[in-house]
PDB file of C-alpha atoms in Angstrom:
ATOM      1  CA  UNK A   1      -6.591 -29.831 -45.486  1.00 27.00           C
ATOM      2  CA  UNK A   2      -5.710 -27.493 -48.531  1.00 29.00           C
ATOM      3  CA  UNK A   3      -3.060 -28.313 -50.406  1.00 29.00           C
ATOM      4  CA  UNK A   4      -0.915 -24.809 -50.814  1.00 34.00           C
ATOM      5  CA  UNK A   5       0.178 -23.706 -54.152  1.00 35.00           C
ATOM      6  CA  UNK A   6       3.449 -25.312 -55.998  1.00 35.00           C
ATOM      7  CA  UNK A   7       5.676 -22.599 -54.872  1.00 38.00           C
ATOM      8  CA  UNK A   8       4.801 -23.370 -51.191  1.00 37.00           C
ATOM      9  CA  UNK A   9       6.065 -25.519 -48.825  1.00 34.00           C
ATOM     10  CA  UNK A  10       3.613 -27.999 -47.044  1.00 35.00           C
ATOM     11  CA  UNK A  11       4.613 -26.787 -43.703  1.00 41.00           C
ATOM     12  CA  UNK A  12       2.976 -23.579 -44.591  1.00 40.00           C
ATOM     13  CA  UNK A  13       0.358 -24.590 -46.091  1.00 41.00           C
ATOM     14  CA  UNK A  14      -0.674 -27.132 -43.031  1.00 54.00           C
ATOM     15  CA  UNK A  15      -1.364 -23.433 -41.228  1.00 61.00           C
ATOM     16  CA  UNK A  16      -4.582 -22.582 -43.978  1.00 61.00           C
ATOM     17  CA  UNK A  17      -7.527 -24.824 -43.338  1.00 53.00           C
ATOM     18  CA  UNK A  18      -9.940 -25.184 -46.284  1.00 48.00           C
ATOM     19  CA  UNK A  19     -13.204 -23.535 -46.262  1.00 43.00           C
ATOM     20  CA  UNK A  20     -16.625 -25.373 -46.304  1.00 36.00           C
ATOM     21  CA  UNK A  21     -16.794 -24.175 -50.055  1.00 38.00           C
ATOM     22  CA  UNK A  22     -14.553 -21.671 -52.064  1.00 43.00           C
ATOM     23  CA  UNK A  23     -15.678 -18.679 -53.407  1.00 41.00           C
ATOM     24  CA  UNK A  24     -15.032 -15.159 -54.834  1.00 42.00           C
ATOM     25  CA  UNK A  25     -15.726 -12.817 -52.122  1.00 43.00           C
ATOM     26  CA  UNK A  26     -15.455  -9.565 -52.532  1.00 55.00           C
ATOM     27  CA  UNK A  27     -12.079  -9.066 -49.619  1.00 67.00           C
ATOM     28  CA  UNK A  28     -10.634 -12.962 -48.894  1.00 77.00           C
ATOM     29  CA  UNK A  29      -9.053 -13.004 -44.703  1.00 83.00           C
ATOM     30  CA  UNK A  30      -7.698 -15.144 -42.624  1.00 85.00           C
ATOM     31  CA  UNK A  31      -9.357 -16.262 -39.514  1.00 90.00           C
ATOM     32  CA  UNK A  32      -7.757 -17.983 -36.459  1.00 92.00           C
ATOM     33  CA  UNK A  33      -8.105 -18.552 -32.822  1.00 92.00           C
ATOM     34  CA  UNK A  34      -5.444 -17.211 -30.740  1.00 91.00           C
ATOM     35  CA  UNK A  35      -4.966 -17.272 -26.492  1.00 88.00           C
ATOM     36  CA  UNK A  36      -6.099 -13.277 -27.118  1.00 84.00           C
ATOM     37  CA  UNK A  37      -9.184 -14.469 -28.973  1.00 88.00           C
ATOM     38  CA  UNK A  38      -9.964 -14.751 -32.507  1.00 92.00           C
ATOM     39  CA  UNK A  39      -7.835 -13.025 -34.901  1.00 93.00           C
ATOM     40  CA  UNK A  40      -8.374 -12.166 -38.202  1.00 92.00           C
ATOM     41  CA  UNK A  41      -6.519 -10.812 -41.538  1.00 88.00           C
ATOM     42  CA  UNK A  42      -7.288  -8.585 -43.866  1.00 85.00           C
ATOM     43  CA  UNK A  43      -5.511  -9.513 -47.329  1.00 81.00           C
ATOM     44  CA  UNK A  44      -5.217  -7.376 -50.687  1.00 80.00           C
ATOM     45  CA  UNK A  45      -8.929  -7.006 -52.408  1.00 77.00           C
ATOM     46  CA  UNK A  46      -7.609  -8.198 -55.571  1.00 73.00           C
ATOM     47  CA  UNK A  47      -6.252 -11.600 -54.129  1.00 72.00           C
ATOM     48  CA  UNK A  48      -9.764 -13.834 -53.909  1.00 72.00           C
ATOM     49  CA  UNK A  49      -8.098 -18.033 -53.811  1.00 77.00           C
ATOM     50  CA  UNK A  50      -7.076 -20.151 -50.747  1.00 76.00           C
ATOM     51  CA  UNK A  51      -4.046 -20.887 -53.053  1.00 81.00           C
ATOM     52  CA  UNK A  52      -3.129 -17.400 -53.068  1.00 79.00           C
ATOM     53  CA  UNK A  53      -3.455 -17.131 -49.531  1.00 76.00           C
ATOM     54  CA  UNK A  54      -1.665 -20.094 -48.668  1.00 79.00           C
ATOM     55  CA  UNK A  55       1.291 -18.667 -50.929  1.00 81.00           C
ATOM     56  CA  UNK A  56       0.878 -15.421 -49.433  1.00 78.00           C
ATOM     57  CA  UNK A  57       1.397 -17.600 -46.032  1.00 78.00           C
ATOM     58  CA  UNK A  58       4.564 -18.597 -47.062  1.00 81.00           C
ATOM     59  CA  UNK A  59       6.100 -15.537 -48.377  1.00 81.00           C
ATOM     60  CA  UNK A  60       5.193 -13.710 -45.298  1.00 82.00           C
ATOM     61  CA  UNK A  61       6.511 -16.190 -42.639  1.00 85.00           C
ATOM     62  CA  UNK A  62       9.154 -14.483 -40.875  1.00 87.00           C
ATOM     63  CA  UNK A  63       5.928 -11.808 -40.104  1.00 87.00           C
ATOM     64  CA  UNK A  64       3.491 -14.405 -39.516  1.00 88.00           C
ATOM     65  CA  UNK A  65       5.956 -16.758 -37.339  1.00 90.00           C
ATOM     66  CA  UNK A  66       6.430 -12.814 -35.158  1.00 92.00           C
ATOM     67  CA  UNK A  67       2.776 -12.230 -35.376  1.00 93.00           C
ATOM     68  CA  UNK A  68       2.051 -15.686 -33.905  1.00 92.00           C
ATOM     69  CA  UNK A  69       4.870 -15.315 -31.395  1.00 94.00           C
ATOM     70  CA  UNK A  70       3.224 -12.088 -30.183  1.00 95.00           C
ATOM     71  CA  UNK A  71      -0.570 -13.161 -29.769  1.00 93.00           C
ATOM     72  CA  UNK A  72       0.276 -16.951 -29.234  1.00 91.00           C
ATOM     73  CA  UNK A  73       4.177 -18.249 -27.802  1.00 91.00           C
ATOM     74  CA  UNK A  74       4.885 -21.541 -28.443  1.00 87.00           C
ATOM     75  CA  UNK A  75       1.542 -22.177 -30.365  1.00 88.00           C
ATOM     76  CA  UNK A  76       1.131 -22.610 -34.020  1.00 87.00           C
ATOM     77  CA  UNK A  77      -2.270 -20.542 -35.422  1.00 88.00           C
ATOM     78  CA  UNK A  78      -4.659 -22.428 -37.601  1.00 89.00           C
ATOM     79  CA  UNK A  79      -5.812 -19.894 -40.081  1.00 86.00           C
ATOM     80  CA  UNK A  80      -8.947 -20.299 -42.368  1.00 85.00           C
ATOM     81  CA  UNK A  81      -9.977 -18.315 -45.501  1.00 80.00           C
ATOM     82  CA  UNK A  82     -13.098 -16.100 -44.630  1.00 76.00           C
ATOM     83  CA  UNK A  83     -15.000 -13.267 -45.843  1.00 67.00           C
ATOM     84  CA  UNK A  84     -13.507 -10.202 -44.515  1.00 60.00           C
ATOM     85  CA  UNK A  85     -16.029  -7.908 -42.199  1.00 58.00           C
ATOM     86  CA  UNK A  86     -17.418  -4.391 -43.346  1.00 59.00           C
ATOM     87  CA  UNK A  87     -15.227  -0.692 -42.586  1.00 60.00           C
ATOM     88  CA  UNK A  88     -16.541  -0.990 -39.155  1.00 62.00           C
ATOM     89  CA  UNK A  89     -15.383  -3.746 -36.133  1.00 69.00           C
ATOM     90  CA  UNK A  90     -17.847  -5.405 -33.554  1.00 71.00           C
ATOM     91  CA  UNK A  91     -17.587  -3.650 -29.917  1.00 73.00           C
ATOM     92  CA  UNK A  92     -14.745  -4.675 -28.279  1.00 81.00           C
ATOM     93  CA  UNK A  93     -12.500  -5.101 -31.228  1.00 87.00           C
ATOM     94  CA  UNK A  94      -9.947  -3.437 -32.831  1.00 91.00           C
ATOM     95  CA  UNK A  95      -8.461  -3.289 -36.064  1.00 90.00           C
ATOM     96  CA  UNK A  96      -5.029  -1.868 -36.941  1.00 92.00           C
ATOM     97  CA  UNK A  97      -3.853  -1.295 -40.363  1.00 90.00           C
ATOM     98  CA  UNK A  98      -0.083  -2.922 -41.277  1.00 88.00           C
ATOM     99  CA  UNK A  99       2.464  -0.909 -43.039  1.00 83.00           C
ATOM    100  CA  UNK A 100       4.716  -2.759 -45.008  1.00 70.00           C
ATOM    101  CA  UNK A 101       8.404  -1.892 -45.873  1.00 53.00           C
ATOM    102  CA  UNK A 102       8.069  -4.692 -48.764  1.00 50.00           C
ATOM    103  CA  UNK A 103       5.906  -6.658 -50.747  1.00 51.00           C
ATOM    104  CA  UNK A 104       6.217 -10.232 -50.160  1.00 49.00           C
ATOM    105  CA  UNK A 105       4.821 -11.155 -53.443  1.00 49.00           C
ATOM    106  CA  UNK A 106       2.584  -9.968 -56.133  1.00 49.00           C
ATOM    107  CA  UNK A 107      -0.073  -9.116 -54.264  1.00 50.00           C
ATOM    108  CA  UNK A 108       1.918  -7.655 -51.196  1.00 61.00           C
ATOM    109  CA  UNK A 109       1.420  -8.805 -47.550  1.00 67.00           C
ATOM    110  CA  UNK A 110      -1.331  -8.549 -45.070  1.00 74.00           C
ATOM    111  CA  UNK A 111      -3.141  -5.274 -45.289  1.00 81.00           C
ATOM    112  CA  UNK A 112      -4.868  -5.415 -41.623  1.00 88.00           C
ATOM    113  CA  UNK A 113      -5.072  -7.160 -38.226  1.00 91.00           C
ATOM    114  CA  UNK A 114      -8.636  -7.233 -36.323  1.00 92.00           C
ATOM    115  CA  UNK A 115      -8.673  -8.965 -32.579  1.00 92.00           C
ATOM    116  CA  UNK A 116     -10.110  -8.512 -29.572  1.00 90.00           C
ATOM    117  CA  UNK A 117      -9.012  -4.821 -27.523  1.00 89.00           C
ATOM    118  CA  UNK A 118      -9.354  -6.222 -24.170  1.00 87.00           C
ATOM    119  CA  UNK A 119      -7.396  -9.178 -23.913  1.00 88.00           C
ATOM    120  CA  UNK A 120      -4.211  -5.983 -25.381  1.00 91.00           C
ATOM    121  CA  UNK A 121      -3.952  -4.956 -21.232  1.00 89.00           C
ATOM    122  CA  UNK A 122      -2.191  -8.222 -20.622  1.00 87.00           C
ATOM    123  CA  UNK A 123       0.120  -8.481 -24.244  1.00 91.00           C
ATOM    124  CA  UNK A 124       3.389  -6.822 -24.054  1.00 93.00           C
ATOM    125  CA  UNK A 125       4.106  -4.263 -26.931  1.00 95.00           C
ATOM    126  CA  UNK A 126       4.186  -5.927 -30.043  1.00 95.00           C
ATOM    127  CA  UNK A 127       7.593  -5.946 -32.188  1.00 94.00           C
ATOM    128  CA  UNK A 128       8.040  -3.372 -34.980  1.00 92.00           C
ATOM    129  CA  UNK A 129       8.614  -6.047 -37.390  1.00 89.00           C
ATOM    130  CA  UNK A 130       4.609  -6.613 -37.392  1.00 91.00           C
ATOM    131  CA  UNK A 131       4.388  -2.614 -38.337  1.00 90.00           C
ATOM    132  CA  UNK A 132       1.205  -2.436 -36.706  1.00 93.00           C
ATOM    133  CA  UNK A 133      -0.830   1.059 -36.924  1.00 92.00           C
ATOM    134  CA  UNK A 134      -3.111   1.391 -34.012  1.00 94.00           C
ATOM    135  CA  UNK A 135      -6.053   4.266 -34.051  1.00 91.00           C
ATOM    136  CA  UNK A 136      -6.659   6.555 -31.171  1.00 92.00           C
ATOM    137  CA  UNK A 137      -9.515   5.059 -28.996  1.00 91.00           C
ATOM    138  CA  UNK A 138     -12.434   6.325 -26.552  1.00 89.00           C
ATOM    139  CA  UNK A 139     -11.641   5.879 -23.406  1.00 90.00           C
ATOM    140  CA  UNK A 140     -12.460   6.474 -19.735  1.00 90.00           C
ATOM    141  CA  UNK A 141     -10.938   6.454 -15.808  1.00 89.00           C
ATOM    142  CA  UNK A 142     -12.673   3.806 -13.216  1.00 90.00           C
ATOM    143  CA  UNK A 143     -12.327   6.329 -10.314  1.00 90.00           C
ATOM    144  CA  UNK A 144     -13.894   3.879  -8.015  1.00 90.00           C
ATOM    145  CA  UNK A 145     -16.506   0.835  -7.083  1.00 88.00           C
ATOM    146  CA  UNK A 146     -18.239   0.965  -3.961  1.00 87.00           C
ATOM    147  CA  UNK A 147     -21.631  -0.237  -2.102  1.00 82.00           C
ATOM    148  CA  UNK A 148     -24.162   2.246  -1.342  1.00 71.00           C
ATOM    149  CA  UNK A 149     -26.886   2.090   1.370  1.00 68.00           C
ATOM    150  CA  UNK A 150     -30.536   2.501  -0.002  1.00 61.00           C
ATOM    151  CA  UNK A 151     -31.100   5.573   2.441  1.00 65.00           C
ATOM    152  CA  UNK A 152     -28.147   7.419   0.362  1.00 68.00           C
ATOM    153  CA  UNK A 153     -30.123   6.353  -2.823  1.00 71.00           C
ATOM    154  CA  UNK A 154     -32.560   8.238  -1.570  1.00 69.00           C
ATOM    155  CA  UNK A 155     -30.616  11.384  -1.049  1.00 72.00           C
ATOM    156  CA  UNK A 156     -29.182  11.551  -4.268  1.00 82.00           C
ATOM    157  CA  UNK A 157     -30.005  15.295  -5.766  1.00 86.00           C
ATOM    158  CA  UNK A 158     -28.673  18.244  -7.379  1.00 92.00           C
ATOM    159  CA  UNK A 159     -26.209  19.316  -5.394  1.00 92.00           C
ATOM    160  CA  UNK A 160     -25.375  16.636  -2.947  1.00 90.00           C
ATOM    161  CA  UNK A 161     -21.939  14.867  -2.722  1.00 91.00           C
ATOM    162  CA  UNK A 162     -21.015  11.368  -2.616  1.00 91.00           C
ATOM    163  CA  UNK A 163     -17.475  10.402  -1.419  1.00 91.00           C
ATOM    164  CA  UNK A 164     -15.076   8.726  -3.961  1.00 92.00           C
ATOM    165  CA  UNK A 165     -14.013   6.392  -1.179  1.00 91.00           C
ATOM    166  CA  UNK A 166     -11.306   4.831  -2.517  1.00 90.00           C
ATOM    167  CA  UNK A 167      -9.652   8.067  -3.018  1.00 90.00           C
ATOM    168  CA  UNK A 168      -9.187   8.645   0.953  1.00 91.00           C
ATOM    169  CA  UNK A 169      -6.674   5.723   0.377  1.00 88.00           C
ATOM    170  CA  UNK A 170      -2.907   6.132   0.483  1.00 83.00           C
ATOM    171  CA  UNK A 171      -3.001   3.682  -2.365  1.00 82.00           C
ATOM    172  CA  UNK A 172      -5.376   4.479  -4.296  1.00 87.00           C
ATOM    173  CA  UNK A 173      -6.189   2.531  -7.732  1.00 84.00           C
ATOM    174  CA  UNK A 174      -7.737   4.088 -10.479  1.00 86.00           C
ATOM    175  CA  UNK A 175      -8.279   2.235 -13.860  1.00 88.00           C
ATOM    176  CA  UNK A 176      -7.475   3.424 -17.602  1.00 88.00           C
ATOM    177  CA  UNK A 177      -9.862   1.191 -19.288  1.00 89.00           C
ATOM    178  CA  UNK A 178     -12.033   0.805 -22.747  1.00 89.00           C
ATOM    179  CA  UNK A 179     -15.928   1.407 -22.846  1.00 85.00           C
ATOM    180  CA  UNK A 180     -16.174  -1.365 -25.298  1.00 67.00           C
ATOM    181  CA  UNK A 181     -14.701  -3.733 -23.047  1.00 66.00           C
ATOM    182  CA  UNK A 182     -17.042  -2.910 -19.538  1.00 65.00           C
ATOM    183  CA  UNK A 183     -19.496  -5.179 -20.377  1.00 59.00           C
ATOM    184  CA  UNK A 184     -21.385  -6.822 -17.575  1.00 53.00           C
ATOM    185  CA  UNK A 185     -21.013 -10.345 -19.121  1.00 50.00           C
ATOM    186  CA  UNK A 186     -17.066 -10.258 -19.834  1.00 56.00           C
ATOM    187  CA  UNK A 187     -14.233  -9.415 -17.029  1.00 60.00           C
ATOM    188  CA  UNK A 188     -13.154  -5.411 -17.915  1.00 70.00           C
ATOM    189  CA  UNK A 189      -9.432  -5.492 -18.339  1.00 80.00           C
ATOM    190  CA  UNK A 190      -7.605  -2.113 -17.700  1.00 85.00           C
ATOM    191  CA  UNK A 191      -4.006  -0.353 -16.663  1.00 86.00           C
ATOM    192  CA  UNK A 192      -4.350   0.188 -12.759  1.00 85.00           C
ATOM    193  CA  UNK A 193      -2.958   3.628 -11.995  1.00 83.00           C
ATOM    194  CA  UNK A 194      -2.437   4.466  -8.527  1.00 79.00           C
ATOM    195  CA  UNK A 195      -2.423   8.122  -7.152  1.00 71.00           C
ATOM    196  CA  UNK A 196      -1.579   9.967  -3.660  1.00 61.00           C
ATOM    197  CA  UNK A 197      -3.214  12.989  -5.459  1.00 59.00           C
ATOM    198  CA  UNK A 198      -3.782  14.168  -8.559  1.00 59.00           C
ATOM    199  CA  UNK A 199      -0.385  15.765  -9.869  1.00 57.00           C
ATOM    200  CA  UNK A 200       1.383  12.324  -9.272  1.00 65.00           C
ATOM    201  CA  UNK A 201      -0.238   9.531 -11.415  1.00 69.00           C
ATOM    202  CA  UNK A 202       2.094   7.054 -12.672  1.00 72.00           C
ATOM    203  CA  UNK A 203       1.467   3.881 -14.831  1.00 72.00           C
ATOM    204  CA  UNK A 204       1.133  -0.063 -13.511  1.00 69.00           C
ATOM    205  CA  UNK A 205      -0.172  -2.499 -15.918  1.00 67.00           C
ATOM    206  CA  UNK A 206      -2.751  -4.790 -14.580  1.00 63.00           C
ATOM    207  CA  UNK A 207      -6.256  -6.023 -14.980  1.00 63.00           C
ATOM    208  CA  UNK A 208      -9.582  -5.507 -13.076  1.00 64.00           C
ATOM    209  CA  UNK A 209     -10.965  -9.418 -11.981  1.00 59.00           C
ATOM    210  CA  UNK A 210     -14.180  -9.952 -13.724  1.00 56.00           C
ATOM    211  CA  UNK A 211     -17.344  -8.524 -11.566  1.00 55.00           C
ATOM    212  CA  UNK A 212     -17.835 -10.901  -8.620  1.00 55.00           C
ATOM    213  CA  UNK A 213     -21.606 -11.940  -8.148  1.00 53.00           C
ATOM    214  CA  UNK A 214     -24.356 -10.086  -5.942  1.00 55.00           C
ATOM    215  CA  UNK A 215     -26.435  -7.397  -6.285  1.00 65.00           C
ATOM    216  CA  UNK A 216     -24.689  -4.604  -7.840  1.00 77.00           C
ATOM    217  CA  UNK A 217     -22.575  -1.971  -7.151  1.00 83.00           C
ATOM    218  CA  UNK A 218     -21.761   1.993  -8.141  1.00 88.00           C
ATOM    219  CA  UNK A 219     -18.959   3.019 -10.234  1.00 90.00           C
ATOM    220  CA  UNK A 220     -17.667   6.316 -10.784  1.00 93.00           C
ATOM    221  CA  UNK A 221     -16.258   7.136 -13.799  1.00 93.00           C
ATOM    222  CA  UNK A 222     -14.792   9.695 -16.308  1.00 91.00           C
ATOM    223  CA  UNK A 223     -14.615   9.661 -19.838  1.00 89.00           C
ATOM    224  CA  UNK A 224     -11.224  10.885 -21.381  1.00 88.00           C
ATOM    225  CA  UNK A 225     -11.624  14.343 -22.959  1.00 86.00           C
ATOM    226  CA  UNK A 226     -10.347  12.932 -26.403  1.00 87.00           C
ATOM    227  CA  UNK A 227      -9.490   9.384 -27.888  1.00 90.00           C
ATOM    228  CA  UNK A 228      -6.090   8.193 -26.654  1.00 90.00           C
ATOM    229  CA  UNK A 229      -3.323   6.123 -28.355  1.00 91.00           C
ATOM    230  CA  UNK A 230      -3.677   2.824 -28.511  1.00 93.00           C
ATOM    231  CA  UNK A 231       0.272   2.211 -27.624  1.00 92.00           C
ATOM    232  CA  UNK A 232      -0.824   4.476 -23.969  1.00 90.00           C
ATOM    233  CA  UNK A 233      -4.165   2.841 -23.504  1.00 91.00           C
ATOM    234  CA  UNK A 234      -2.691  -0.495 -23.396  1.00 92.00           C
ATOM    235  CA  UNK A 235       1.207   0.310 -21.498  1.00 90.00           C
ATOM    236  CA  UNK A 236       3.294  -0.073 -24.442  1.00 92.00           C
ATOM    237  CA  UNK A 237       4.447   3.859 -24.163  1.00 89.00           C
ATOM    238  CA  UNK A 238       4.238   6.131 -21.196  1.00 85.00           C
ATOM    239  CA  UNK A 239       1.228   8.116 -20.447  1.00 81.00           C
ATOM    240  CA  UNK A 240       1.516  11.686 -19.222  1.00 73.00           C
ATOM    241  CA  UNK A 241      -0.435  13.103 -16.558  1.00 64.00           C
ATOM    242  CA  UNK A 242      -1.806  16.291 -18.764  1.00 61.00           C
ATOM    243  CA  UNK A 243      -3.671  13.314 -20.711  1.00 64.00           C
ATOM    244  CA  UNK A 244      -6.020  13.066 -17.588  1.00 67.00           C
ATOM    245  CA  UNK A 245      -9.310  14.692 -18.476  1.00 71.00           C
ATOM    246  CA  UNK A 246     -11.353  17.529 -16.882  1.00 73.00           C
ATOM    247  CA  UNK A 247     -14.770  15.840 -17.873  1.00 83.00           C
ATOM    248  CA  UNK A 248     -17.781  15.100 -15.921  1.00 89.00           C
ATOM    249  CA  UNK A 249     -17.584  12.033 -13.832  1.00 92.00           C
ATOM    250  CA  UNK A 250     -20.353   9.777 -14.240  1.00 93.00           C
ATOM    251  CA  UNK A 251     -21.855   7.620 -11.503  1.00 93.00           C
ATOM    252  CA  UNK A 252     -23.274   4.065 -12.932  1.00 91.00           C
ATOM    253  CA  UNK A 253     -25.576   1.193 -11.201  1.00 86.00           C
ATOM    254  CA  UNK A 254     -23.851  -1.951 -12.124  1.00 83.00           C
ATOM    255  CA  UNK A 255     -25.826  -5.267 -11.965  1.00 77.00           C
ATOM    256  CA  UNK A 256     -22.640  -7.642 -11.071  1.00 71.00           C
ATOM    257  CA  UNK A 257     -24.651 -10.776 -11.877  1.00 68.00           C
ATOM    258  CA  UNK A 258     -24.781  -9.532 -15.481  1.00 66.00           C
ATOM    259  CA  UNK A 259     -28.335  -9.699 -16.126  1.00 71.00           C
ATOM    260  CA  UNK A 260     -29.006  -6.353 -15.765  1.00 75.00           C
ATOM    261  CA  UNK A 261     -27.139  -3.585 -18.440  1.00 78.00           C
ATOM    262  CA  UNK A 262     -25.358  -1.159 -16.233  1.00 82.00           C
ATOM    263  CA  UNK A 263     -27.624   2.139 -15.984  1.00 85.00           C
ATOM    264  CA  UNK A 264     -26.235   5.681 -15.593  1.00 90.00           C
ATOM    265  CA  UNK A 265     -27.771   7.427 -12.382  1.00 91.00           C
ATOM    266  CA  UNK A 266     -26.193  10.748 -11.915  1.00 92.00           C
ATOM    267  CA  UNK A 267     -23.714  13.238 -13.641  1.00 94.00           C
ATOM    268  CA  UNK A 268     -21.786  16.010 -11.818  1.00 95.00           C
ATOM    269  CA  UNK A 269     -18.357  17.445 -11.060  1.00 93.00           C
ATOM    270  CA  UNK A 270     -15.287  16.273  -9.209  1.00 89.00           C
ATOM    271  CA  UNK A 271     -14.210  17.852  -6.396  1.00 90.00           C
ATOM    272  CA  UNK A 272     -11.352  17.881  -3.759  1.00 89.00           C
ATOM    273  CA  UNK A 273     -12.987  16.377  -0.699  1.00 91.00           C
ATOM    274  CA  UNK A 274      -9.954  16.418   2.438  1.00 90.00           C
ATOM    275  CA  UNK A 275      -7.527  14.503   1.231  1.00 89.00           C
ATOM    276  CA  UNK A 276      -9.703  12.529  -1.055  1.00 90.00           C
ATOM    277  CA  UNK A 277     -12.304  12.872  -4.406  1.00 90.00           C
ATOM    278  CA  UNK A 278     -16.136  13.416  -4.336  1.00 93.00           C
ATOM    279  CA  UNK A 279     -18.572  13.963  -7.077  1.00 94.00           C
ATOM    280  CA  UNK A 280     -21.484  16.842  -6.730  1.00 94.00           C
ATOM    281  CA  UNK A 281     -24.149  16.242  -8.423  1.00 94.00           C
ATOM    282  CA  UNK A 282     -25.385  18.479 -11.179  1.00 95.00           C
ATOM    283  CA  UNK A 283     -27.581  16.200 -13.487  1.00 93.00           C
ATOM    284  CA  UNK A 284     -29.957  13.570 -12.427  1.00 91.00           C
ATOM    285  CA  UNK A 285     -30.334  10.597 -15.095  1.00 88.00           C
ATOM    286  CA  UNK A 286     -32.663   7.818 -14.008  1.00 78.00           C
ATOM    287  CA  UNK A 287     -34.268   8.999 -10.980  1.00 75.00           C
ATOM    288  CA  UNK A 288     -36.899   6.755 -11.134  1.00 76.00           C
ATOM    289  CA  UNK A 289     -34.066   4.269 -11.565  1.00 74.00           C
ATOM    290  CA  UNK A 290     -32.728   5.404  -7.876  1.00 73.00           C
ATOM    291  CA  UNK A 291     -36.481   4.936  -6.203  1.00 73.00           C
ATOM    292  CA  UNK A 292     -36.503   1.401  -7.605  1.00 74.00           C
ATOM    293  CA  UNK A 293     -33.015   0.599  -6.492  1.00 71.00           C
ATOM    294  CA  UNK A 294     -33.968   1.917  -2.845  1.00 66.00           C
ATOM    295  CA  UNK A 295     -36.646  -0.090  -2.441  1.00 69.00           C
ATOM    296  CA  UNK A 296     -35.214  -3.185  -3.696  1.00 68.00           C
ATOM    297  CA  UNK A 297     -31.688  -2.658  -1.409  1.00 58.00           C
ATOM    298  CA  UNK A 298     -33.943  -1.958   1.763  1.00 53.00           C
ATOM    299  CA  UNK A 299     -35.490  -5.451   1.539  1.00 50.00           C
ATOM    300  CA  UNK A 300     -31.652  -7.054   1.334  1.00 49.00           C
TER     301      UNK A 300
END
């Protein structure tokens, strides 16, 4: 346990675990495991000691205590001094940069919060006080997931159509999701959105239940024209229906078992199919991809 500095009280200081070994690194963050996943903060590049973290603690409690109440209610974070990552985040992460009204000592407050993006579709919005700036971010519509007989394998060409079928459905879900985050070995969190046509989306947060196991399964699905904000991606402001894009749609072999990476068969355009969606192909991808799926799915 590391004793905070004089000017801190030891209920602060029990948050700040000490490291293995202290050092000067060249950016000094906090690190901590939160219900959302690990969490980390960037601090000032001139402040280098534990002691100056743990005072830093202290002086910025009232943000800390609504940082911790955002990520983590009723829980008390554990944070330990690490060596801050490079400009760039691991897939799947985000980092947000804080802007603060006041300096909460002499080296000012937390400069930047990294965590994990996915886990954000279940969060609410989190409270100005944390003055969190979030960058616009890729991102892409799940049109739909469906099974596909081996003989249609086959037939996939330029030109032909495949239905969308869940678009024939009065209820029809669509997901607003993150690249980074559809992973075959992690559950893909998203905002369902649910359309009777196209002119009438409207927003209902929710997530997408991790890939169940089996063979695999097609996905249709269409990249955003350009990055969205963060504060639409994840619910916490309203999304407007000129944001959806008029991209290609995609159509992906996913391996639900995970040990396969998903592979990208066909590209084309979306059309108005009845009173549903279809996709016509225009580009072919892995068509030796599509022979070896055939013959696999006509021995199951």
């Amino acid at each position: 346990m590391l004793s905070p500095a004089p000017q801190a009280p030891a209920a602060r200081g029990e948050r700040l675990h000490e490291p293995a070994a202290e050092g000067h690194a060249s950016r000094l963050s906090l690190a901590a495991d939160s219900p959302s996943g690990p969490v980390q903060l960037l601090l000032p590049p001139e402040l280098h000691s534990p002691a100056q973290a743990a005072l830093l603690l202290h002086r910025a409690a009232t943000w800390l205590d609504a940082l911790e109440d955002w990520l983590a209610p009723g829980e008390l974070l554990h944070w330990a001094p690490a060596e801050a990552a490079g400009p760039g985040t691991a897939p799947g992460r985000l980092r947000a940069a804080i802007a603060w009204g006041h300096r909460t000592d002499e080296f000012g407050g937390p400069q930047g919060l990294e965590l994990e993006a996915a886990p954000l579709f279940q969060r609410p919005a989190p409270p100005p006080l944390l003055g969190l700036q979030w960058p616009a971010l890729a991102a892409e519509l799940l049109l739909g997931r469906q099974d596909l007989p081996p003989e249609d394998l086959a037939g996939l060409a330029l030109g032909s159509v495949l239905l969308i079928e869940a678009s024939f459905c009065s209820d029809w879900q669509a997901w607003l999701r993150l690249p980074a985050a559809c992973t075959a070995m992690a559950p893909t969190w998203g905002r369902s959105l649910c359309a009777g046509s196209e002119a009438s989306w409207f927003d209902r947060p929710s997530g997408l239940a991790a890939r169940a196991p089996g063979s695999g399964v097609l996905e249709f699905r269409q990249a955003l024209a350009e990055p969205l904000a963060a504060e639409r991606l994840f619910g916490w402001a309203p999304l407007a229906t000129a944001l959806l894009p008029a991209t290609p749609i995609s159509l992906w072999w996913v391996d639900r078992s995970g040990q396969q990476p998903d592979c990208e068969l066909a590209r084309g355009e979306r059309l108005a199919w009845g009173r549903g969606q279809a996709l016509r192909v225009t580009e072919l991808c892995a068509p030796e991809r599509c022979a070896q799926l055939q013959a696999e799915r006509a021995w199951t």
